Amino acid sequence: MVFGNVGTLSFNCGVTAHLEKMEYVQVHHETSGWVLGQVSEIVRKTNLTVEGVEEIVHGTPVPIDEKEIAVISIVGFRDDRNLLQVPRTPLKAGEAVYRADEDLIKKVVGLHENTDTGAYIGLLSGHDIKVELDINTMVQKHVSILSKTGGGKSYCSGALIEELMKHNVTVCVIDPHGEYSSMKHKGVVKKTIRDFGVSPRGYEDKISEFATDTNINKGAKPLKFTLHNLDAREILGLTNIKNVRSFLTMLRKAVDTLKQTKGNYTLSDVITYLEKSGEASSGTLVSELEYLNEVDVFAEQGTKIDELIQKGRCTVINLRGTPPDIQELIVNRVGNALFELRKMGKIPPMMLVVEEAHNFCPQQGQVACSKVFRTIASEGRKFGLGLTIITQRAAKVDKNVLSQCNTQVILKVTNPNDLKAIASSIEGLTQGMEEEIQRLPIGSAIITGGGVSMPLLVEIRPRESRHGGESVEVIPSRRM
Ligand SMILES: Nc1ncnc2c1ncn2[C@@H]1O[C@H](COP(=O)(O)OP(=O)(O)O)[C@@H](O)[C@H]1O
Ligand SMILES: [Mg+2]
C-alpha cells in the first residue's frame, strides 16, 4: 500500500510480496486510472541495533522486527489519445500497489511483440515481455552499443545482427579483430532460468566474409583495393613520411605517368618507376612504399562493390592482422563507397556496424576515416544508411557521431568520463539509471530509443550463432 508523504513523481509503499528493483508495479489513481510505476529502491527497515548485534554474538537471541519499503517512480499512463502522461495529483495513501499487468506495461512503455519490423534483443528485466527494437528506426537514426571491455558489446551486437539477417536487412560489419565470422556457425544456447525462446542457428547462408589478410583469416575472400583513385598526397598520407612536401613532386610525377601509360597501376609499378627514375632521394620513399606493398591490400583489380555488398546479406570485413593506419584507410574507402552508392540508390538501404569505433572516429585527432563517419552520422538517415557504433570508450568517440545515435544499448560502464559522455547524450536517463549502469551484470543493458518511449532494463537474449569474442585464458582453468 501507498503510505507516508506521497509525491507526484514518486511514492513509498510497504512490501508484502517478493519485489525486485526495476520491476514494474501498478496502482489506481482516482482520475487517471491505472498508473504504471517502477521500483527505484527497496529499503529493509529493522529495529536491530548495534547493541543487539553484540548480544547475538554473545549468544543471546534478540528478536528482529523488519519491514520492507519500496520507493516507486511513477512512469505514467496512456491517455485517451494514447499519449504518455503522468498524473498531476498525488496518489491516495492506502491505495494497494500490485505487480504490473503485462498488458499495462506494454501499453504504457510502448512495447510491441512479434512485429514485422522488430529486432528481438532480449526480455524486459523481471517480466516475460520481449523487447523488440524497430529496425527502421535503428537504420534511420543510428545505434550505439557501449560498455567497458568484456561488458558484452560484441555479444549483443551479434544478437542484433542476427535479427537484421533474419529480416533480410543488408549489413556490413567493420570487424578489426575477426570476431564476427564465427556467426556462420551454430552457437550453444545454455539453459537459463529464464526462457528466452532462442534456439541455436548458424548464418553461413547469409554471411560473406572478406579479409585484408587471407593468410591468417582462412575461408575469407580477399579484400583488395586499386590505387586508382588515390592521389599522390593520399598515398603519402599512408606512409610514415613526416616531410610530405619533399616527396610529393616525385610521387606525383610517378603516379601521373603510370596513370597515362598503364591505367590501373599497382604499388609495385610505382616502386619500379621510382627505382628506375634514379633520383637520389627516392630511397626513403621506396622503402615506405615497400612496407605498404607488403600489406597486400593494393592490387590491380579491386574488390567490386556489388560483390562486397549484396542485398539481404551480411558482409563481414575482417581486418585482423592489418596495421591500424591501413585499417583506417580501408574503412574510409568502404564508408565513402557505401555512402556514395547509397545516395545514388545503387545498393540497398543498409546498416553499417563499426566495432572499436573510437579508433575510426575519435574525438581527438583526425584519422583517415574521421570525416566519412561524421557524414554518415549526420546525413545517412536521408539515404537509408544506418550506423551502429560499438566502443568501450564512449568519451573517446567523436561527439558529433555519438550524439546522432538515437538508439543506445548501454551495458556495464564504470569509467567516470565514459559515464559522463553517455549521460549527456541520453534523454530521459534518471539519476537512478546512471547508478544502475555501473552495477549492471553481464548480459543486462539499459536500452533507450529504438521506437521505445523510455529507457528500459533489458536482459539481452542468448545468441543463436557462435560468439567469436571469447576471452583467452593465460592459465587454462578447470571448469566444474
Ligand atoms: N548476454 C549475454 N549472455 C551470456 N553471456 C554473455 C552475454 N554478454 C556477454 N557475455 C559473455 O561475456 C563475454 C564478453 O562479452 P563480449 O561481447 O565479448 O565483450 P565486449 O565486446 O564488450 O568486450 C563473452 O565471452 C560472453 O561469453
Ligand atoms: Mg568486443
Short mmCIF file of C-alpha atoms and ligand atoms in Angstrom, two decimals:
data_model
loop_
_atom_site.label_atom_id
_atom_site.label_comp_id
_atom_site.label_asym_id
_atom_site.label_seq_id
_atom_site.Cartn_x
_atom_site.Cartn_y
_atom_site.Cartn_z
CA MET A 1 0.00 0.00 0.00
CA VAL A 2 0.95 3.62 -0.60
CA PHE A 3 1.91 5.27 2.69
CA GLY A 4 3.59 8.35 4.13
CA ASN A 5 4.06 11.54 2.15
CA VAL A 6 3.05 10.97 -1.46
CA GLY A 7 4.56 12.97 -4.32
CA THR A 8 3.51 13.21 -7.97
CA LEU A 9 6.79 11.75 -9.23
CA SER A 10 7.40 9.06 -6.66
CA PHE A 11 5.92 7.47 -3.57
CA ASN A 12 6.68 4.86 -0.91
CA CYS A 13 4.86 1.62 -0.41
CA GLY A 14 5.11 -1.22 2.05
CA VAL A 15 6.25 -4.52 0.55
CA THR A 16 4.49 -7.76 1.45
CA ALA A 17 5.43 -9.91 -1.56
CA HIS A 18 8.65 -10.67 -3.45
CA LEU A 19 9.66 -7.49 -5.23
CA GLU A 20 12.86 -6.54 -7.04
CA LYS A 21 14.45 -3.29 -8.02
CA MET A 22 13.46 -2.05 -11.51
CA GLU A 23 10.31 -4.19 -11.51
CA TYR A 24 7.07 -2.58 -12.69
CA VAL A 25 4.05 -2.09 -10.42
CA GLN A 26 0.59 -0.62 -10.91
CA VAL A 27 -1.61 1.43 -8.68
CA HIS A 28 -5.01 3.04 -9.15
CA HIS A 29 -5.30 6.82 -9.37
CA GLU A 30 -8.65 8.46 -8.78
CA THR A 31 -8.83 10.36 -12.09
CA SER A 32 -6.11 8.80 -14.25
CA GLY A 33 -6.98 5.14 -13.74
CA TRP A 34 -4.22 2.52 -13.60
CA VAL A 35 -0.82 4.13 -13.35
CA LEU A 36 2.45 2.31 -14.04
CA GLY A 37 5.34 2.69 -11.61
CA GLN A 38 8.85 1.27 -11.39
CA VAL A 39 10.71 0.22 -8.26
CA SER A 40 13.70 2.54 -7.93
CA GLU A 41 14.83 1.49 -4.45
CA ILE A 42 13.96 -1.02 -1.75
CA VAL A 43 14.83 -0.49 1.91
CA ARG A 44 14.52 -3.06 4.68
CA LYS A 45 13.82 -1.26 7.94
CA THR A 46 14.90 -3.17 11.01
CA ASN A 47 14.97 -2.50 14.73
CA LEU A 48 18.25 -4.33 15.24
CA THR A 49 20.71 -2.05 16.99
CA VAL A 50 24.47 -2.33 17.27
CA GLU A 51 23.96 -3.35 20.92
CA GLY A 52 21.62 -6.09 19.72
CA VAL A 53 24.38 -7.34 17.38
CA GLU A 54 26.72 -7.64 20.39
CA GLU A 55 24.11 -9.63 22.28
CA ILE A 56 23.56 -12.04 19.37
CA VAL A 57 27.34 -12.53 19.00
CA HIS A 58 27.47 -13.44 22.71
CA GLY A 59 24.72 -15.99 22.33
CA THR A 60 21.64 -14.08 23.48
CA PRO A 61 18.87 -14.26 20.90
CA VAL A 62 17.34 -10.90 20.05
CA PRO A 63 14.03 -10.75 18.18
CA ILE A 64 14.38 -8.74 14.98
CA ASP A 65 11.48 -6.82 13.61
CA GLU A 66 11.83 -5.87 9.97
CA LYS A 67 9.72 -4.30 7.25
CA GLU A 68 10.41 -3.66 3.58
CA ILE A 69 9.70 -0.35 1.96
CA ALA A 70 9.89 0.31 -1.77
CA VAL A 71 10.40 3.65 -3.44
CA ILE A 72 8.38 3.72 -6.63
CA SER A 73 8.97 6.16 -9.52
CA ILE A 74 5.83 6.94 -11.43
CA VAL A 75 6.14 6.02 -15.12
CA GLY A 76 2.66 7.19 -16.12
CA PHE A 77 -0.41 6.12 -18.06
CA ARG A 78 -1.74 6.39 -21.61
CA ASP A 79 -4.50 8.95 -22.03
CA ASP A 80 -7.46 8.63 -24.41
CA ARG A 81 -5.25 9.83 -27.29
CA ASN A 82 -2.66 7.18 -26.36
CA LEU A 83 -0.18 9.82 -25.17
CA LEU A 84 2.06 9.09 -22.22
CA GLN A 85 1.01 11.21 -19.23
CA VAL A 86 1.78 11.37 -15.53
CA PRO A 87 -0.99 12.14 -13.02
CA ARG A 88 -0.95 15.75 -11.85
CA THR A 89 -2.17 14.92 -8.37
CA PRO A 90 -0.60 12.50 -5.91
CA LEU A 91 -1.94 9.01 -5.34
CA LYS A 92 -4.02 8.41 -2.23
CA ALA A 93 -2.35 6.86 0.80
CA GLY A 94 -3.77 3.41 1.40
CA GLU A 95 -4.11 2.56 -2.34
CA ALA A 96 -3.00 -1.01 -2.98
CA VAL A 97 0.08 -1.48 -5.19
CA TYR A 98 0.21 -4.57 -7.41
CA ARG A 99 2.82 -6.21 -9.60
CA ALA A 100 2.08 -4.70 -13.01
CA ASP A 101 -0.03 -6.47 -15.56
CA GLU A 102 1.97 -7.33 -18.71
CA ASP A 103 -0.55 -5.64 -20.95
CA LEU A 104 -0.36 -2.43 -18.96
CA ILE A 105 3.46 -2.45 -19.11
CA LYS A 106 3.41 -2.99 -22.85
CA LYS A 107 0.82 -0.29 -23.38
CA VAL A 108 2.46 2.38 -21.21
CA VAL A 109 6.07 1.60 -22.13
CA GLY A 110 5.17 1.21 -25.79
CA LEU A 111 6.35 -2.35 -26.46
CA HIS A 112 5.02 -4.49 -29.29
CA GLU A 113 5.80 -8.19 -29.57
CA ASN A 114 6.27 -10.20 -32.77
CA THR A 115 6.10 -7.27 -35.14
CA ASP A 116 7.34 -7.39 -38.76
CA THR A 117 9.97 -4.73 -38.22
CA GLY A 118 11.09 -5.60 -34.68
CA ALA A 119 14.54 -6.90 -33.72
CA TYR A 120 14.15 -9.14 -30.67
CA ILE A 121 17.02 -8.12 -28.43
CA GLY A 122 16.01 -9.55 -25.05
CA LEU A 123 13.42 -9.70 -22.28
CA LEU A 124 12.30 -6.84 -20.11
CA SER A 125 14.05 -7.37 -16.79
CA GLY A 126 11.77 -9.08 -14.29
CA HIS A 127 8.96 -9.63 -16.79
CA ASP A 128 8.31 -12.12 -19.59
CA ILE A 129 7.97 -9.42 -22.20
CA LYS A 130 10.04 -9.39 -25.37
CA VAL A 131 11.80 -6.15 -26.13
CA GLU A 132 11.88 -5.53 -29.87
CA LEU A 133 13.71 -2.58 -31.35
CA ASP A 134 12.27 -1.12 -34.51
CA ILE A 135 14.67 -1.86 -37.37
CA ASN A 136 13.56 1.11 -39.45
CA THR A 137 14.18 3.46 -36.53
CA MET A 138 17.60 1.93 -35.95
CA VAL A 139 18.68 2.32 -39.58
CA GLN A 140 17.29 5.83 -39.88
CA LYS A 141 18.54 7.14 -36.57
CA HIS A 142 21.63 5.05 -35.85
CA VAL A 143 22.62 2.89 -32.89
CA SER A 144 25.38 2.89 -30.29
CA ILE A 145 26.44 -0.08 -28.17
CA LEU A 146 28.54 0.98 -25.20
CA SER A 147 30.23 -0.77 -22.30
CA LYS A 148 33.61 -1.37 -20.78
CA THR A 149 35.70 -4.20 -22.27
CA GLY A 150 34.13 -7.56 -21.61
CA GLY A 151 30.78 -5.88 -20.93
CA GLY A 152 29.08 -7.81 -23.71
CA LYS A 153 29.07 -5.34 -26.62
CA SER A 154 30.11 -7.75 -29.34
CA TYR A 155 27.81 -10.44 -27.96
CA CYS A 156 24.89 -8.04 -28.08
CA SER A 157 25.73 -6.59 -31.49
CA GLY A 158 25.88 -10.18 -32.73
CA ALA A 159 22.33 -10.72 -31.49
CA LEU A 160 21.25 -7.54 -33.25
CA ILE A 161 22.94 -8.60 -36.49
CA GLU A 162 21.20 -12.00 -36.27
CA GLU A 163 17.90 -10.14 -36.14
CA LEU A 164 18.85 -7.94 -39.09
CA MET A 165 19.81 -11.04 -41.10
CA LYS A 166 16.52 -12.72 -40.22
CA HIS A 167 14.68 -9.69 -41.54
CA ASN A 168 16.78 -9.71 -44.72
CA VAL A 169 18.37 -6.36 -43.93
CA THR A 170 21.67 -5.72 -45.68
CA VAL A 171 24.52 -5.37 -43.18
CA CYS A 172 28.22 -4.55 -43.37
CA VAL A 173 30.37 -5.14 -40.30
CA ILE A 174 33.76 -3.50 -39.81
CA ASP A 175 35.48 -6.17 -37.75
CA PRO A 176 39.02 -5.23 -36.64
CA HIS A 177 39.55 -8.38 -34.54
CA GLY A 178 37.97 -11.01 -36.75
CA GLU A 179 35.24 -11.85 -34.25
CA TYR A 180 32.20 -11.96 -36.49
CA SER A 181 32.92 -14.75 -38.94
CA SER A 182 32.03 -17.17 -36.13
CA MET A 183 28.41 -16.18 -36.73
CA LYS A 184 28.43 -18.58 -39.64
CA HIS A 185 28.33 -21.35 -37.06
CA LYS A 186 25.70 -22.50 -34.63
CA GLY A 187 26.17 -21.38 -31.06
CA VAL A 188 25.39 -23.20 -27.84
CA VAL A 189 22.31 -21.89 -26.10
CA LYS A 190 22.90 -22.53 -22.41
CA LYS A 191 19.93 -23.42 -20.23
CA THR A 192 18.95 -20.40 -18.19
CA ILE A 193 16.26 -19.85 -15.59
CA ARG A 194 14.50 -17.51 -17.94
CA ASP A 195 13.24 -18.93 -21.19
CA PHE A 196 14.27 -16.58 -23.98
CA GLY A 197 12.86 -18.85 -26.66
CA VAL A 198 16.09 -18.92 -28.65
CA SER A 199 17.42 -21.98 -30.47
CA PRO A 200 20.91 -22.38 -31.97
CA ARG A 201 21.35 -21.40 -35.57
CA GLY A 202 24.27 -20.68 -37.87
CA TYR A 203 24.15 -17.99 -40.56
CA GLU A 204 26.58 -19.46 -43.08
CA ASP A 205 24.00 -18.90 -45.84
CA LYS A 206 23.75 -15.18 -45.06
CA ILE A 207 27.33 -14.12 -44.37
CA SER A 208 30.05 -13.13 -46.83
CA GLU A 209 33.42 -12.65 -45.23
CA PHE A 210 36.17 -10.55 -46.76
CA ALA A 211 39.60 -10.15 -45.20
CA THR A 212 42.62 -7.99 -45.86
CA ASP A 213 44.91 -10.80 -44.79
CA THR A 214 43.66 -14.14 -46.07
CA ASN A 215 46.73 -15.97 -44.79
CA ILE A 216 45.58 -15.68 -41.19
CA ASN A 217 41.87 -15.41 -41.99
CA LYS A 218 41.29 -18.59 -43.91
CA GLY A 219 37.95 -19.04 -45.55
CA ALA A 220 37.54 -15.33 -46.23
CA LYS A 221 37.59 -13.82 -49.69
CA PRO A 222 40.45 -11.37 -50.25
CA LEU A 223 39.60 -7.70 -49.96
CA LYS A 224 41.59 -5.65 -52.46
CA PHE A 225 41.67 -2.04 -53.45
CA THR A 226 43.04 -0.44 -56.55
CA LEU A 227 45.28 2.55 -56.18
CA HIS A 228 43.34 4.11 -58.98
CA ASN A 229 41.53 6.76 -57.03
CA LEU A 230 44.32 7.60 -54.65
CA ASP A 231 46.36 10.64 -55.49
CA ALA A 232 50.00 11.11 -54.53
CA ARG A 233 49.14 13.01 -51.36
CA GLU A 234 46.84 10.26 -50.14
CA ILE A 235 49.46 7.63 -50.79
CA LEU A 236 51.98 9.67 -48.82
CA GLY A 237 49.41 10.01 -46.08
CA LEU A 238 49.57 6.25 -45.69
CA THR A 239 53.28 6.24 -45.07
CA ASN A 240 55.27 7.30 -42.05
CA ILE A 241 56.87 10.11 -44.00
CA LYS A 242 56.60 13.31 -42.00
CA ASN A 243 58.06 15.68 -44.56
CA VAL A 244 55.42 15.07 -47.21
CA ARG A 245 56.41 18.05 -49.30
CA SER A 246 59.86 16.81 -50.25
CA PHE A 247 58.45 13.65 -51.81
CA LEU A 248 55.20 14.96 -53.23
CA THR A 249 56.51 16.15 -56.60
CA MET A 250 58.42 12.95 -57.14
CA LEU A 251 55.49 10.72 -56.34
CA ARG A 252 53.02 12.83 -58.26
CA LYS A 253 55.14 12.54 -61.37
CA ALA A 254 55.32 8.77 -60.99
CA VAL A 255 51.55 8.43 -60.43
CA ASP A 256 50.66 10.71 -63.34
CA THR A 257 52.94 8.90 -65.74
CA LEU A 258 51.65 5.48 -64.67
CA LYS A 259 48.05 6.65 -64.97
CA GLN A 260 48.67 7.68 -68.56
CA THR A 261 50.72 4.71 -69.62
CA LYS A 262 49.07 1.92 -67.63
CA GLY A 263 45.65 2.99 -66.41
CA ASN A 264 45.33 0.62 -63.48
CA TYR A 265 48.64 0.53 -61.68
CA THR A 266 49.85 -1.21 -58.56
CA LEU A 267 52.19 -0.10 -55.81
CA SER A 268 54.82 -2.37 -57.34
CA ASP A 269 54.58 -0.32 -60.52
CA VAL A 270 55.13 2.88 -58.53
CA ILE A 271 58.13 1.36 -56.79
CA THR A 272 59.69 0.12 -60.02
CA TYR A 273 59.14 3.50 -61.61
CA LEU A 274 60.80 5.34 -58.72
CA GLU A 275 63.74 2.97 -58.66
CA LYS A 276 64.26 3.46 -62.38
CA SER A 277 64.00 7.21 -62.11
CA GLY A 278 67.36 7.21 -60.39
CA GLU A 279 66.58 10.14 -58.15
CA ALA A 280 68.97 10.06 -55.23
CA SER A 281 66.39 10.82 -52.55
CA SER A 282 63.84 8.25 -53.66
CA GLY A 283 65.25 5.60 -51.30
CA THR A 284 63.17 6.59 -48.24
CA LEU A 285 60.01 6.79 -50.30
CA VAL A 286 60.65 3.43 -51.93
CA SER A 287 61.18 1.68 -48.60
CA GLU A 288 57.98 3.21 -47.21
CA LEU A 289 56.05 2.08 -50.26
CA GLU A 290 57.55 -1.37 -49.96
CA TYR A 291 56.13 -1.55 -46.44
CA LEU A 292 52.70 -0.63 -47.79
CA ASN A 293 53.05 -3.12 -50.59
CA GLU A 294 53.63 -5.92 -48.11
CA VAL A 295 50.23 -5.21 -46.62
CA ASP A 296 48.85 -6.78 -49.72
CA VAL A 297 45.62 -4.80 -49.95
CA PHE A 298 46.52 -2.82 -53.04
CA ALA A 299 46.15 -4.68 -56.28
CA GLU A 300 45.47 -4.11 -59.93
CA GLN A 301 41.96 -5.47 -59.57
CA GLY A 302 39.96 -4.19 -56.61
CA THR A 303 37.05 -5.98 -54.98
CA LYS A 304 33.89 -4.87 -56.74
CA ILE A 305 31.35 -3.21 -54.51
CA ASP A 306 28.49 -5.30 -55.89
CA GLU A 307 30.47 -8.34 -54.87
CA LEU A 308 31.14 -6.85 -51.46
CA ILE A 309 27.60 -5.68 -50.66
CA GLN A 310 24.66 -7.85 -51.59
CA LYS A 311 21.03 -7.27 -50.82
CA GLY A 312 19.85 -9.06 -47.71
CA ARG A 313 23.29 -10.38 -46.84
CA CYS A 314 25.74 -9.57 -44.08
CA THR A 315 29.25 -8.67 -45.19
CA VAL A 316 31.96 -9.08 -42.58
CA ILE A 317 35.06 -7.02 -43.31
CA ASN A 318 37.69 -8.81 -41.30
CA LEU A 319 40.67 -6.53 -40.71
CA ARG A 320 42.56 -8.83 -38.36
CA GLY A 321 46.30 -8.69 -38.93
CA THR A 322 46.24 -5.36 -40.74
CA PRO A 323 48.04 -2.34 -39.21
CA PRO A 324 45.77 0.40 -37.79
CA ASP A 325 46.75 3.06 -40.36
CA ILE A 326 45.84 0.74 -43.20
CA GLN A 327 42.60 -0.26 -41.44
CA GLU A 328 41.60 3.39 -41.27
CA LEU A 329 42.24 3.81 -44.95
CA ILE A 330 40.19 0.76 -45.84
CA VAL A 331 37.32 1.82 -43.60
CA ASN A 332 37.45 5.25 -45.22
CA ARG A 333 37.19 3.77 -48.68
CA VAL A 334 34.39 1.38 -47.73
CA GLY A 335 32.49 4.11 -45.86
CA ASN A 336 32.72 6.56 -48.73
CA ALA A 337 31.76 3.94 -51.29
CA LEU A 338 28.70 2.89 -49.27
CA PHE A 339 27.60 6.48 -48.77
CA GLU A 340 28.01 7.49 -52.41
CA LEU A 341 26.42 4.33 -53.78
CA ARG A 342 23.55 4.54 -51.32
CA LYS A 343 22.96 8.13 -52.36
CA MET A 344 22.61 7.00 -55.96
CA GLY A 345 20.43 4.09 -54.90
CA LYS A 346 22.90 1.56 -56.31
CA ILE A 347 22.99 -0.50 -53.12
CA PRO A 348 20.03 -1.34 -50.85
CA PRO A 349 19.29 0.55 -47.62
CA MET A 350 21.57 -0.97 -45.02
CA MET A 351 23.26 -0.95 -41.65
CA LEU A 352 27.00 -0.32 -41.24
CA VAL A 353 28.27 -1.79 -37.97
CA VAL A 354 31.59 -0.46 -36.66
CA GLU A 355 33.48 -2.22 -33.88
CA GLU A 356 36.14 -0.30 -31.93
CA ALA A 357 34.64 2.93 -33.22
CA HIS A 358 36.90 5.10 -31.03
CA ASN A 359 39.71 4.15 -33.44
CA PHE A 360 37.78 5.05 -36.57
CA CYS A 361 36.02 8.23 -35.46
CA PRO A 362 37.99 9.53 -32.47
CA GLN A 363 37.01 12.62 -30.51
CA GLN A 364 40.60 13.85 -30.53
CA GLY A 365 42.77 13.98 -33.59
CA GLN A 366 41.95 13.06 -37.17
CA VAL A 367 42.27 9.68 -38.81
CA ALA A 368 41.69 8.83 -42.45
CA CYS A 369 38.03 7.90 -41.87
CA SER A 370 37.02 10.59 -39.35
CA LYS A 371 35.17 12.65 -41.92
CA VAL A 372 33.14 9.90 -43.53
CA PHE A 373 31.64 8.88 -40.18
CA ARG A 374 30.53 12.43 -39.48
CA THR A 375 28.92 12.49 -42.88
CA ILE A 376 27.12 9.16 -42.44
CA ALA A 377 26.01 10.07 -38.90
CA SER A 378 24.51 13.37 -39.98
CA GLU A 379 23.22 12.53 -43.45
CA GLY A 380 22.92 8.76 -43.54
CA ARG A 381 19.28 8.80 -42.45
CA LYS A 382 18.26 10.64 -45.61
CA PHE A 383 19.66 7.85 -47.71
CA GLY A 384 18.87 4.81 -45.59
CA LEU A 385 22.44 4.18 -44.46
CA GLY A 386 22.34 3.32 -40.77
CA LEU A 387 25.33 3.31 -38.47
CA THR A 388 25.93 1.14 -35.41
CA ILE A 389 28.79 2.43 -33.30
CA ILE A 390 30.40 -0.01 -30.85
CA THR A 391 33.01 1.20 -28.37
CA GLN A 392 34.45 0.66 -24.91
CA ARG A 393 35.43 4.32 -24.69
CA ALA A 394 32.33 6.46 -25.23
CA ALA A 395 34.28 9.55 -24.16
CA LYS A 396 36.82 8.96 -26.92
CA VAL A 397 34.34 8.77 -29.78
CA ASP A 398 33.61 11.86 -31.85
CA LYS A 399 30.68 13.59 -30.11
CA ASN A 400 29.28 14.61 -33.48
CA VAL A 401 28.87 10.94 -34.32
CA LEU A 402 27.80 9.59 -30.93
CA SER A 403 25.16 12.26 -30.41
CA GLN A 404 23.45 11.18 -33.64
CA CYS A 405 22.90 7.66 -32.34
CA ASN A 406 19.34 7.66 -31.10
CA THR A 407 19.11 4.04 -30.10
CA GLN A 408 21.52 3.31 -27.30
CA VAL A 409 22.37 -0.05 -25.82
CA ILE A 410 24.31 0.59 -22.65
CA LEU A 411 25.93 -2.31 -20.86
CA LYS A 412 28.14 -2.09 -17.80
CA VAL A 413 30.21 1.11 -17.76
CA THR A 414 32.39 2.19 -14.82
CA ASN A 415 34.80 4.78 -16.21
CA PRO A 416 33.55 8.19 -14.94
CA ASN A 417 34.42 10.02 -18.17
CA ASP A 418 32.54 7.48 -20.25
CA LEU A 419 29.57 7.64 -17.88
CA LYS A 420 29.53 11.41 -18.25
CA ALA A 421 29.67 11.15 -22.03
CA ILE A 422 26.80 8.64 -22.03
CA ALA A 423 24.65 10.51 -19.53
CA SER A 424 24.99 13.72 -21.51
CA SER A 425 23.87 12.04 -24.71
CA ILE A 426 20.73 10.33 -23.39
CA GLU A 427 17.37 11.92 -22.90
CA GLY A 428 15.27 10.68 -20.03
CA LEU A 429 18.10 9.00 -18.16
CA THR A 430 17.33 9.30 -14.46
CA GLN A 431 19.93 9.60 -11.71
CA GLY A 432 18.96 6.12 -10.58
CA MET A 433 19.73 4.71 -14.02
CA GLU A 434 23.18 6.28 -14.08
CA GLU A 435 23.93 4.42 -10.83
CA GLU A 436 22.42 1.29 -12.33
CA ILE A 437 24.74 1.38 -15.38
CA GLN A 438 27.77 0.97 -13.12
CA ARG A 439 26.28 -2.09 -11.48
CA LEU A 440 24.74 -3.85 -14.46
CA PRO A 441 25.53 -7.56 -14.51
CA ILE A 442 26.93 -9.02 -17.76
CA GLY A 443 24.03 -9.69 -20.05
CA SER A 444 21.86 -6.79 -18.89
CA ALA A 445 21.56 -3.50 -20.71
CA ILE A 446 19.78 -0.22 -20.44
CA ILE A 447 18.26 0.49 -23.81
CA THR A 448 16.83 3.79 -24.97
CA GLY A 449 15.26 4.74 -28.29
CA GLY A 450 14.62 2.15 -30.96
CA GLY A 451 10.96 3.11 -31.05
CA VAL A 452 10.53 2.69 -27.28
CA SER A 453 9.46 5.76 -25.32
CA MET A 454 11.63 5.38 -22.21
CA PRO A 455 14.89 3.77 -21.06
CA LEU A 456 14.39 0.07 -20.31
CA LEU A 457 16.37 -2.51 -18.39
CA VAL A 458 16.72 -5.48 -20.70
CA GLU A 459 18.22 -8.93 -20.30
CA ILE A 460 19.96 -9.50 -23.61
CA ARG A 461 18.83 -12.70 -25.29
CA PRO A 462 21.28 -15.57 -25.83
CA ARG A 463 22.98 -15.79 -29.17
CA GLU A 464 21.79 -18.21 -31.83
CA SER A 465 25.16 -18.22 -33.55
CA ARG A 466 28.61 -18.70 -32.09
CA HIS A 467 30.16 -15.70 -30.33
CA GLY A 468 33.70 -15.06 -31.51
CA GLY A 469 34.98 -12.71 -28.85
CA GLU A 470 35.64 -15.15 -26.03
CA SER A 471 38.40 -14.06 -23.65
CA VAL A 472 41.64 -16.02 -23.77
CA GLU A 473 42.93 -17.51 -20.55
CA VAL A 474 46.63 -17.36 -19.69
CA ILE A 475 46.26 -20.39 -17.48
CA PRO A 476 43.53 -22.79 -18.53
CA SER A 477 41.06 -23.03 -15.67
CA ARG A 478 39.39 -26.30 -14.81
CA ARG A 479 35.69 -25.85 -15.19
CA MET A 480 33.40 -27.83 -12.92
N1 LIG B 1 24.02 -11.52 -22.89
C1 LIG B 1 24.99 -12.38 -22.55
N2 LIG B 1 24.69 -13.62 -22.16
C2 LIG B 1 25.65 -14.51 -21.85
N3 LIG B 1 26.96 -14.25 -21.89
C3 LIG B 1 27.36 -13.03 -22.26
C4 LIG B 1 26.38 -12.03 -22.61
N4 LIG B 1 27.05 -10.91 -22.94
C5 LIG B 1 28.35 -11.20 -22.80
N5 LIG B 1 28.55 -12.46 -22.39
C6 LIG B 1 29.85 -13.10 -22.12
O1 LIG B 1 30.78 -12.10 -21.76
C7 LIG B 1 31.96 -12.19 -22.55
C8 LIG B 1 32.39 -10.82 -23.01
O2 LIG B 1 31.46 -10.32 -23.96
P1 LIG B 1 31.92 -9.54 -25.26
O3 LIG B 1 30.69 -9.22 -26.03
O4 LIG B 1 32.97 -10.27 -25.99
O5 LIG B 1 32.51 -8.21 -24.59
P2 LIG B 1 32.98 -6.85 -25.25
O6 LIG B 1 32.76 -6.95 -26.72
O7 LIG B 1 32.13 -5.79 -24.61
O8 LIG B 1 34.40 -6.69 -24.88
C9 LIG B 1 31.66 -13.11 -23.71
O9 LIG B 1 32.68 -14.03 -23.85
C10 LIG B 1 30.36 -13.79 -23.37
O10 LIG B 1 30.59 -15.14 -23.08
MG MG B 2 34.14 -6.86 -28.27
#
